[in-house]
Every structure is written in structure tokens, then in C-alpha cells.
Amino acid sequence: TPQERGEHTALDQLRQQHSSNPLIEFHVQPKAGRTDEGNDPDHANKPGARVRRQTKDLVYTLRQADSSSPSHIFVMEDDFYLCPHALDALFYIIDKAYKMDDDWLAMKVSYGFNGILLRSKDVEPFASYLLQHYRRRPPDHLQTEWWAGETAQSKKYKSGRSYFVFRYNLLEHIGVQSSLRAEKMVGFGVCGQEMNTELMFPVDAFDAKKCGKSDMCPCNRDDGDQENLW
């Protein structure tokens, strides 16, 4: 969480409650470095000050992960929660991904900058790419650009490694109001919702035409007409 003015009662209570739990860590981002972006307005594909600060927050958060210990990092936003059986599905997805590409790059199981699954070795390169280009595009766009290999830089890092998307959304969105958008987000982020192009870029989304009998995309075409579903 960024260190800003005012009290953060909910955070302080949680820090106290979990102070003795070695599995839970709280990080407070220093104010310096995130408040010098000015106040220019946001545009659809050109980040204004608020979105640039958001990207810096995301980079800070990614860099708090201990990439030397866990083999995978899962990114969740604080306005989502896990759908029923989501952890079971994640173990299943990880196992299936390694069977299709033992050096896969990234996976998505939800929308926006949320539900991102990375291998630990790729977290810092991903964070560095976001910070290098945060003035050019919003973070949701940069994530796609990175794992789709849409620039010469990201294509070189991707080096043919797979990006996978799970067919069904595994994270439920809380509320309808975004901190970055004025319009309400009704019907967004519902458990089990198909991850199609209604809410995602085509290169990100599940393609039912190609993988209609599977639950991950791209799918293993060696399965032929055999159903392979969660």
C-alpha cells in the first residue's frame, strides 16, 4: 500500500492481527517516487498521472516478492477475492501448463492487472518492462505487450515461450466502482465467466473457436476431438 496522508485503520489492524504469522508480510511503499507525476488527465491509450502512479505502485508490489523462494508468483488486486475451488484450479492449471510447455512465460485467470501467474524468474524482468514503458501505455496494455511479444524487446525476452489463459474467471470482483474510471463496472469479474474478447484483448482472451473442447488456450491440438475440461 502507498504511504499517503491520513490513517490506514484497516491495514494497521491487519498488520497487528498477523504480526506473528511468518507467511504474511505487509509492505508500505515510500511516498517518494510516486507523487512526482503531476496531474495531467488520463486518456484511453495514453496514461495520465493517476495511471502512471498506478503502474509505479504495481512495479513496487512486484518487487516485494521474494523471487528466490517460491517457484511461482500470483498477482491479485485488493478488490477481488478467490472464487470457490480457485486454488484447486490453479494447481491444475500449473500442472497442465508444464505438460504443454515446460518453460511457459505467464498465465491469466482473471481480468485487468489481476489473476496473473508468473514464474519467479520472470517477475523482475516483467516489473522492469513496466517501469521502462509506464509513460507510454497503461499497465493493462503493457502486460499484454510483454507476454504477447508485441515489441522487439518483449519478443526477444519471450523467445517463443507460451502465454496461457484459463477459460474461466477464478476471481470475483467486489463492488462496481473503479478508482480510475467514472463509469460503474456492472457484470465485471463474475466467477466462472468465460475469459473471452468481451473484456480482454483478442491476443489475451480464450478462443473458443480454436479450443472449444479445452479449458486453456492455446490448447494442445494433439487432443483432437477429445474433451479436456476442468
PDB file of C-alpha atoms in Angstrom:
ATOM      1  CA  THR A   1       0.000   0.000   0.000  1.00  0.00           C
ATOM      2  CA  PRO A   2       1.294   3.532  -0.734  1.00  0.00           C
ATOM      3  CA  GLN A   3       2.204   5.730   2.213  1.00  0.00           C
ATOM      4  CA  GLU A   4      -0.127   8.712   1.894  1.00  0.00           C
ATOM      5  CA  ARG A   5      -1.815  11.164   4.211  1.00  0.00           C
ATOM      6  CA  GLY A   6      -4.384  10.050   6.757  1.00  0.00           C
ATOM      7  CA  GLU A   7      -4.891   6.905   8.767  1.00  0.00           C
ATOM      8  CA  HIS A   8      -4.994   3.411   7.331  1.00  0.00           C
ATOM      9  CA  THR A   9      -7.014   1.760  10.077  1.00  0.00           C
ATOM     10  CA  ALA A  10      -7.887  -1.453   8.232  1.00  0.00           C
ATOM     11  CA  LEU A  11      -4.262  -2.027   7.249  1.00  0.00           C
ATOM     12  CA  ASP A  12      -2.979  -1.272  10.751  1.00  0.00           C
ATOM     13  CA  GLN A  13      -5.445  -3.744  12.238  1.00  0.00           C
ATOM     14  CA  LEU A  14      -4.426  -6.472   9.815  1.00  0.00           C
ATOM     15  CA  ARG A  15      -0.735  -5.860  10.438  1.00  0.00           C
ATOM     16  CA  GLN A  16      -1.327  -6.242  14.155  1.00  0.00           C
ATOM     17  CA  GLN A  17      -3.517  -9.306  13.711  1.00  0.00           C
ATOM     18  CA  HIS A  18      -0.972 -11.149  11.548  1.00  0.00           C
ATOM     19  CA  SER A  19       2.240  -9.806  13.091  1.00  0.00           C
ATOM     20  CA  SER A  20       3.349 -13.256  14.267  1.00  0.00           C
ATOM     21  CA  ASN A  21       2.478 -15.107  11.054  1.00  0.00           C
ATOM     22  CA  PRO A  22       5.704 -15.825   9.096  1.00  0.00           C
ATOM     23  CA  LEU A  23       3.705 -16.425   5.889  1.00  0.00           C
ATOM     24  CA  ILE A  24       2.210 -12.925   5.721  1.00  0.00           C
ATOM     25  CA  GLU A  25       4.141  -9.733   5.054  1.00  0.00           C
ATOM     26  CA  PHE A  26       2.936  -6.135   4.776  1.00  0.00           C
ATOM     27  CA  HIS A  27       4.871  -3.557   2.765  1.00  0.00           C
ATOM     28  CA  VAL A  28       4.283   0.207   2.861  1.00  0.00           C
ATOM     29  CA  GLN A  29       5.505   1.962  -0.252  1.00  0.00           C
ATOM     30  CA  PRO A  30       7.555   5.132   0.367  1.00  0.00           C
ATOM     31  CA  LYS A  31       5.832   8.289  -0.800  1.00  0.00           C
ATOM     32  CA  ALA A  32       8.898   9.481  -2.702  1.00  0.00           C
ATOM     33  CA  GLY A  33       8.887   8.431  -6.322  1.00  0.00           C
ATOM     34  CA  ARG A  34       5.133   8.121  -6.813  1.00  0.00           C
ATOM     35  CA  THR A  35       3.933  11.686  -6.225  1.00  0.00           C
ATOM     36  CA  ASP A  36       6.039  13.433  -8.855  1.00  0.00           C
ATOM     37  CA  GLU A  37       3.837  12.567 -11.843  1.00  0.00           C
ATOM     38  CA  GLY A  38       1.902  15.822 -11.987  1.00  0.00           C
ATOM     39  CA  ASN A  39      -1.865  15.932 -12.565  1.00  0.00           C
ATOM     40  CA  ASP A  40      -2.341  15.626 -16.339  1.00  0.00           C
ATOM     41  CA  PRO A  41      -5.577  13.810 -17.307  1.00  0.00           C
ATOM     42  CA  ASP A  42      -5.865  10.204 -18.416  1.00  0.00           C
ATOM     43  CA  HIS A  43      -6.598   9.190 -21.994  1.00  0.00           C
ATOM     44  CA  ALA A  44      -7.769   5.834 -23.337  1.00  0.00           C
ATOM     45  CA  ASN A  45      -4.365   4.645 -24.534  1.00  0.00           C
ATOM     46  CA  LYS A  46      -2.070   7.306 -23.083  1.00  0.00           C
ATOM     47  CA  PRO A  47      -1.606   7.141 -19.300  1.00  0.00           C
ATOM     48  CA  GLY A  48      -2.146  10.304 -17.307  1.00  0.00           C
ATOM     49  CA  ALA A  49      -0.751  10.993 -13.846  1.00  0.00           C
ATOM     50  CA  ARG A  50      -3.123   8.658 -11.957  1.00  0.00           C
ATOM     51  CA  VAL A  51      -2.406   5.693 -14.213  1.00  0.00           C
ATOM     52  CA  ARG A  52       1.344   6.325 -14.163  1.00  0.00           C
ATOM     53  CA  ARG A  53       1.235   6.296 -10.350  1.00  0.00           C
ATOM     54  CA  GLN A  54      -0.743   3.064 -10.515  1.00  0.00           C
ATOM     55  CA  THR A  55       1.942   1.460 -12.681  1.00  0.00           C
ATOM     56  CA  LYS A  56       4.636   2.564 -10.240  1.00  0.00           C
ATOM     57  CA  ASP A  57       2.599   1.014  -7.425  1.00  0.00           C
ATOM     58  CA  LEU A  58       2.380  -2.247  -9.364  1.00  0.00           C
ATOM     59  CA  VAL A  59       6.122  -2.271 -10.012  1.00  0.00           C
ATOM     60  CA  TYR A  60       6.808  -1.669  -6.317  1.00  0.00           C
ATOM     61  CA  THR A  61       4.472  -4.520  -5.361  1.00  0.00           C
ATOM     62  CA  LEU A  62       6.015  -6.980  -7.818  1.00  0.00           C
ATOM     63  CA  ARG A  63       9.469  -6.164  -6.488  1.00  0.00           C
ATOM     64  CA  GLN A  64       8.452  -7.054  -2.929  1.00  0.00           C
ATOM     65  CA  ALA A  65       8.085 -10.704  -3.926  1.00  0.00           C
ATOM     66  CA  ASP A  66      10.927 -12.983  -2.841  1.00  0.00           C
ATOM     67  CA  SER A  67      11.849 -14.499  -6.188  1.00  0.00           C
ATOM     68  CA  SER A  68      14.463 -16.745  -4.569  1.00  0.00           C
ATOM     69  CA  SER A  69      11.940 -18.829  -2.628  1.00  0.00           C
ATOM     70  CA  PRO A  70       8.556 -19.592  -4.268  1.00  0.00           C
ATOM     71  CA  SER A  71       8.590 -21.010  -7.770  1.00  0.00           C
ATOM     72  CA  HIS A  72       5.502 -19.017  -8.820  1.00  0.00           C
ATOM     73  CA  ILE A  73       4.025 -15.580  -8.072  1.00  0.00           C
ATOM     74  CA  PHE A  74       0.276 -14.889  -8.233  1.00  0.00           C
ATOM     75  CA  VAL A  75      -0.920 -11.282  -8.611  1.00  0.00           C
ATOM     76  CA  MET A  76      -4.284 -10.269  -7.095  1.00  0.00           C
ATOM     77  CA  GLU A  77      -5.835  -6.832  -6.705  1.00  0.00           C
ATOM     78  CA  ASP A  78      -7.484  -5.930  -3.415  1.00  0.00           C
ATOM     79  CA  ASP A  79     -10.966  -5.579  -4.948  1.00  0.00           C
ATOM     80  CA  PHE A  80     -11.142  -9.252  -5.964  1.00  0.00           C
ATOM     81  CA  TYR A  81     -11.436 -12.454  -3.985  1.00  0.00           C
ATOM     82  CA  LEU A  82     -10.904 -16.110  -4.878  1.00  0.00           C
ATOM     83  CA  CYS A  83     -13.848 -17.954  -6.369  1.00  0.00           C
ATOM     84  CA  PRO A  84     -14.820 -21.344  -4.879  1.00  0.00           C
ATOM     85  CA  HIS A  85     -12.238 -24.047  -5.718  1.00  0.00           C
ATOM     86  CA  ALA A  86      -9.921 -21.455  -7.289  1.00  0.00           C
ATOM     87  CA  LEU A  87      -6.819 -22.840  -5.549  1.00  0.00           C
ATOM     88  CA  ASP A  88      -7.613 -26.342  -6.813  1.00  0.00           C
ATOM     89  CA  ALA A  89      -7.987 -24.890 -10.298  1.00  0.00           C
ATOM     90  CA  LEU A  90      -4.650 -23.047 -10.031  1.00  0.00           C
ATOM     91  CA  PHE A  91      -2.772 -26.241  -9.118  1.00  0.00           C
ATOM     92  CA  TYR A  92      -4.482 -27.974 -12.031  1.00  0.00           C
ATOM     93  CA  ILE A  93      -3.620 -25.122 -14.447  1.00  0.00           C
ATOM     94  CA  ILE A  94       0.032 -25.028 -13.408  1.00  0.00           C
ATOM     95  CA  ASP A  95       0.387 -28.779 -13.834  1.00  0.00           C
ATOM     96  CA  LYS A  96      -1.298 -28.672 -17.243  1.00  0.00           C
ATOM     97  CA  ALA A  97       0.809 -25.743 -18.435  1.00  0.00           C
ATOM     98  CA  TYR A  98       4.073 -27.556 -17.693  1.00  0.00           C
ATOM     99  CA  LYS A  99       2.846 -30.515 -19.723  1.00  0.00           C
ATOM    100  CA  MET A 100       2.261 -28.250 -22.734  1.00  0.00           C
ATOM    101  CA  ASP A 101       5.334 -26.009 -22.340  1.00  0.00           C
ATOM    102  CA  ASP A 102       7.866 -26.684 -19.587  1.00  0.00           C
ATOM    103  CA  ASP A 103       9.226 -23.137 -19.901  1.00  0.00           C
ATOM    104  CA  TRP A 104       5.959 -21.176 -20.121  1.00  0.00           C
ATOM    105  CA  LEU A 105       6.071 -17.404 -19.588  1.00  0.00           C
ATOM    106  CA  ALA A 106       2.780 -16.324 -17.995  1.00  0.00           C
ATOM    107  CA  MET A 107      -0.859 -17.215 -17.361  1.00  0.00           C
ATOM    108  CA  LYS A 108      -4.075 -15.282 -16.771  1.00  0.00           C
ATOM    109  CA  VAL A 109      -7.101 -16.444 -14.795  1.00  0.00           C
ATOM    110  CA  SER A 110      -8.901 -13.086 -14.422  1.00  0.00           C
ATOM    111  CA  TYR A 111      -9.227  -9.585 -15.835  1.00  0.00           C
ATOM    112  CA  GLY A 112      -7.127  -6.434 -15.827  1.00  0.00           C
ATOM    113  CA  PHE A 113      -3.883  -6.444 -13.869  1.00  0.00           C
ATOM    114  CA  ASN A 114      -5.256  -9.293 -11.820  1.00  0.00           C
ATOM    115  CA  GLY A 115      -5.100 -13.076 -11.793  1.00  0.00           C
ATOM    116  CA  ILE A 116      -1.611 -13.056 -13.288  1.00  0.00           C
ATOM    117  CA  LEU A 117       0.541 -16.120 -12.685  1.00  0.00           C
ATOM    118  CA  LEU A 118       4.271 -15.794 -13.280  1.00  0.00           C
ATOM    119  CA  ARG A 119       7.290 -17.935 -12.683  1.00  0.00           C
ATOM    120  CA  SER A 120       9.567 -16.314 -10.118  1.00  0.00           C
ATOM    121  CA  LYS A 121      12.434 -15.891 -12.565  1.00  0.00           C
ATOM    122  CA  ASP A 122      10.230 -13.667 -14.763  1.00  0.00           C
ATOM    123  CA  VAL A 123       8.924 -11.280 -12.093  1.00  0.00           C
ATOM    124  CA  GLU A 124      11.802  -8.773 -12.150  1.00  0.00           C
ATOM    125  CA  PRO A 125      12.055  -8.673 -15.972  1.00  0.00           C
ATOM    126  CA  PHE A 126       8.290  -8.062 -16.076  1.00  0.00           C
ATOM    127  CA  ALA A 127       8.497  -5.286 -13.453  1.00  0.00           C
ATOM    128  CA  SER A 128      11.417  -3.673 -15.272  1.00  0.00           C
ATOM    129  CA  TYR A 129       9.496  -3.677 -18.550  1.00  0.00           C
ATOM    130  CA  LEU A 130       6.514  -1.972 -16.901  1.00  0.00           C
ATOM    131  CA  LEU A 131       8.702   0.730 -15.371  1.00  0.00           C
ATOM    132  CA  GLN A 132      10.632   1.316 -18.577  1.00  0.00           C
ATOM    133  CA  HIS A 133       7.438   1.915 -20.583  1.00  0.00           C
ATOM    134  CA  TYR A 134       4.988   3.242 -17.961  1.00  0.00           C
ATOM    135  CA  ARG A 135       4.694   6.656 -19.635  1.00  0.00           C
ATOM    136  CA  ARG A 136       3.791   5.134 -22.987  1.00  0.00           C
ATOM    137  CA  ARG A 137       0.874   2.780 -22.228  1.00  0.00           C
ATOM    138  CA  PRO A 138      -1.358   1.792 -19.269  1.00  0.00           C
ATOM    139  CA  PRO A 139      -0.237  -1.263 -17.272  1.00  0.00           C
ATOM    140  CA  ASP A 140      -3.062  -3.488 -18.573  1.00  0.00           C
ATOM    141  CA  HIS A 141      -1.802  -2.833 -22.096  1.00  0.00           C
ATOM    142  CA  LEU A 142       1.864  -3.277 -21.207  1.00  0.00           C
ATOM    143  CA  GLN A 143       1.249  -6.681 -19.647  1.00  0.00           C
ATOM    144  CA  THR A 144      -0.265  -7.913 -22.923  1.00  0.00           C
ATOM    145  CA  GLU A 145       2.533  -6.331 -24.918  1.00  0.00           C
ATOM    146  CA  TRP A 146       5.107  -8.129 -22.776  1.00  0.00           C
ATOM    147  CA  TRP A 147       3.819 -11.697 -22.878  1.00  0.00           C
ATOM    148  CA  ALA A 148       2.495 -11.474 -26.441  1.00  0.00           C
ATOM    149  CA  GLY A 149       5.899 -10.331 -27.691  1.00  0.00           C
ATOM    150  CA  GLU A 150       4.399  -7.312 -29.467  1.00  0.00           C
ATOM    151  CA  THR A 151       7.600  -5.254 -29.410  1.00  0.00           C
ATOM    152  CA  ALA A 152      11.112  -6.240 -30.436  1.00  0.00           C
ATOM    153  CA  GLN A 153      12.188  -6.056 -26.785  1.00  0.00           C
ATOM    154  CA  SER A 154       9.375  -8.227 -25.418  1.00  0.00           C
ATOM    155  CA  LYS A 155       9.589 -10.648 -28.335  1.00  0.00           C
ATOM    156  CA  LYS A 156      13.263 -11.207 -27.612  1.00  0.00           C
ATOM    157  CA  TYR A 157      12.552 -11.955 -23.947  1.00  0.00           C
ATOM    158  CA  LYS A 158       9.530 -14.148 -24.724  1.00  0.00           C
ATOM    159  CA  SER A 159      11.644 -16.237 -27.110  1.00  0.00           C
ATOM    160  CA  GLY A 160       8.749 -18.461 -28.145  1.00  0.00           C
ATOM    161  CA  ARG A 161       7.595 -19.252 -24.595  1.00  0.00           C
ATOM    162  CA  SER A 162       3.858 -19.749 -24.071  1.00  0.00           C
ATOM    163  CA  TYR A 163       1.274 -17.438 -22.579  1.00  0.00           C
ATOM    164  CA  PHE A 164      -1.798 -19.356 -21.372  1.00  0.00           C
ATOM    165  CA  VAL A 165      -5.263 -18.134 -20.453  1.00  0.00           C
ATOM    166  CA  PHE A 166      -7.682 -20.264 -18.426  1.00  0.00           C
ATOM    167  CA  ARG A 167     -11.173 -20.475 -19.859  1.00  0.00           C
ATOM    168  CA  TYR A 168     -12.996 -19.467 -16.669  1.00  0.00           C
ATOM    169  CA  ASN A 169     -12.528 -16.414 -14.451  1.00  0.00           C
ATOM    170  CA  LEU A 170     -11.307 -17.501 -10.994  1.00  0.00           C
ATOM    171  CA  LEU A 171     -11.535 -14.149  -9.162  1.00  0.00           C
ATOM    172  CA  GLU A 172     -14.758 -12.371  -8.196  1.00  0.00           C
ATOM    173  CA  HIS A 173     -14.828  -8.576  -8.421  1.00  0.00           C
ATOM    174  CA  ILE A 174     -16.041  -6.688  -5.326  1.00  0.00           C
ATOM    175  CA  GLY A 175     -18.303  -3.689  -5.975  1.00  0.00           C
ATOM    176  CA  VAL A 176     -18.886  -1.767  -9.194  1.00  0.00           C
ATOM    177  CA  GLN A 177     -16.809   1.421  -8.772  1.00  0.00           C
ATOM    178  CA  SER A 178     -13.245   1.708 -10.068  1.00  0.00           C
ATOM    179  CA  SER A 179     -10.730   4.102  -8.509  1.00  0.00           C
ATOM    180  CA  LEU A 180      -9.560   5.032 -12.007  1.00  0.00           C
ATOM    181  CA  ARG A 181     -12.823   5.177 -14.001  1.00  0.00           C
ATOM    182  CA  ALA A 182     -16.005   7.160 -13.527  1.00  0.00           C
ATOM    183  CA  GLU A 183     -18.330   4.573 -15.099  1.00  0.00           C
ATOM    184  CA  LYS A 184     -19.622   1.695 -12.989  1.00  0.00           C
ATOM    185  CA  MET A 185     -18.342  -1.784 -13.842  1.00  0.00           C
ATOM    186  CA  VAL A 186     -21.526  -3.882 -13.651  1.00  0.00           C
ATOM    187  CA  GLY A 187     -21.237  -7.591 -14.508  1.00  0.00           C
ATOM    188  CA  PHE A 188     -17.451  -7.455 -14.493  1.00  0.00           C
ATOM    189  CA  GLY A 189     -15.365 -10.208 -12.936  1.00  0.00           C
ATOM    190  CA  VAL A 190     -18.039 -12.806 -12.144  1.00  0.00           C
ATOM    191  CA  CYS A 191     -16.922 -16.270 -11.032  1.00  0.00           C
ATOM    192  CA  GLY A 192     -16.883 -18.734 -13.907  1.00  0.00           C
ATOM    193  CA  GLN A 193     -17.268 -16.042 -16.569  1.00  0.00           C
ATOM    194  CA  GLU A 194     -15.596 -17.083 -19.826  1.00  0.00           C
ATOM    195  CA  MET A 195     -12.395 -15.140 -20.443  1.00  0.00           C
ATOM    196  CA  ASN A 196     -13.332 -14.065 -23.960  1.00  0.00           C
ATOM    197  CA  THR A 197     -12.937 -10.890 -26.004  1.00  0.00           C
ATOM    198  CA  GLU A 198     -15.837  -9.089 -24.305  1.00  0.00           C
ATOM    199  CA  LEU A 199     -13.424  -7.889 -21.606  1.00  0.00           C
ATOM    200  CA  MET A 200      -9.980  -8.812 -22.971  1.00  0.00           C
ATOM    201  CA  PHE A 201      -7.762  -8.129 -25.966  1.00  0.00           C
ATOM    202  CA  PRO A 202      -8.040 -10.933 -28.566  1.00  0.00           C
ATOM    203  CA  VAL A 203      -4.399 -11.904 -28.012  1.00  0.00           C
ATOM    204  CA  ASP A 204      -5.140 -12.295 -24.260  1.00  0.00           C
ATOM    205  CA  ALA A 205      -8.516 -13.978 -24.454  1.00  0.00           C
ATOM    206  CA  PHE A 206      -9.698 -17.581 -24.537  1.00  0.00           C
ATOM    207  CA  ASP A 207     -10.502 -18.582 -28.128  1.00  0.00           C
ATOM    208  CA  ALA A 208     -13.485 -20.953 -28.081  1.00  0.00           C
ATOM    209  CA  LYS A 209     -13.273 -21.485 -31.833  1.00  0.00           C
ATOM    210  CA  LYS A 210      -9.781 -22.937 -31.552  1.00  0.00           C
ATOM    211  CA  CYS A 211     -10.029 -24.509 -28.099  1.00  0.00           C
ATOM    212  CA  GLY A 212     -13.740 -25.079 -27.543  1.00  0.00           C
ATOM    213  CA  LYS A 213     -13.180 -28.574 -26.155  1.00  0.00           C
ATOM    214  CA  SER A 214     -10.389 -27.478 -23.833  1.00  0.00           C
ATOM    215  CA  ASP A 215     -10.126 -25.185 -20.819  1.00  0.00           C
ATOM    216  CA  MET A 216      -6.829 -23.482 -21.661  1.00  0.00           C
ATOM    217  CA  CYS A 217      -5.718 -21.518 -24.658  1.00  0.00           C
ATOM    218  CA  PRO A 218      -3.611 -22.107 -26.648  1.00  0.00           C
ATOM    219  CA  CYS A 219      -4.600 -25.749 -26.406  1.00  0.00           C
ATOM    220  CA  ASN A 220      -2.865 -28.986 -27.216  1.00  0.00           C
ATOM    221  CA  ARG A 221      -4.035 -29.792 -30.724  1.00  0.00           C
ATOM    222  CA  ASP A 222      -2.848 -33.384 -30.295  1.00  0.00           C
ATOM    223  CA  ASP A 223      -6.007 -33.965 -28.228  1.00  0.00           C
ATOM    224  CA  GLY A 224      -8.082 -33.905 -31.402  1.00  0.00           C
ATOM    225  CA  ASP A 225     -11.789 -34.130 -30.601  1.00  0.00           C
ATOM    226  CA  GLN A 226     -11.204 -35.345 -27.038  1.00  0.00           C
ATOM    227  CA  GLU A 227     -12.672 -33.079 -24.383  1.00  0.00           C
ATOM    228  CA  ASN A 228     -10.138 -31.745 -21.901  1.00  0.00           C
ATOM    229  CA  LEU A 229     -12.011 -29.610 -19.398  1.00  0.00           C
ATOM    230  CA  TRP A 230     -11.726 -28.619 -15.735  1.00  0.00           C
TER     231      TRP A 230
END
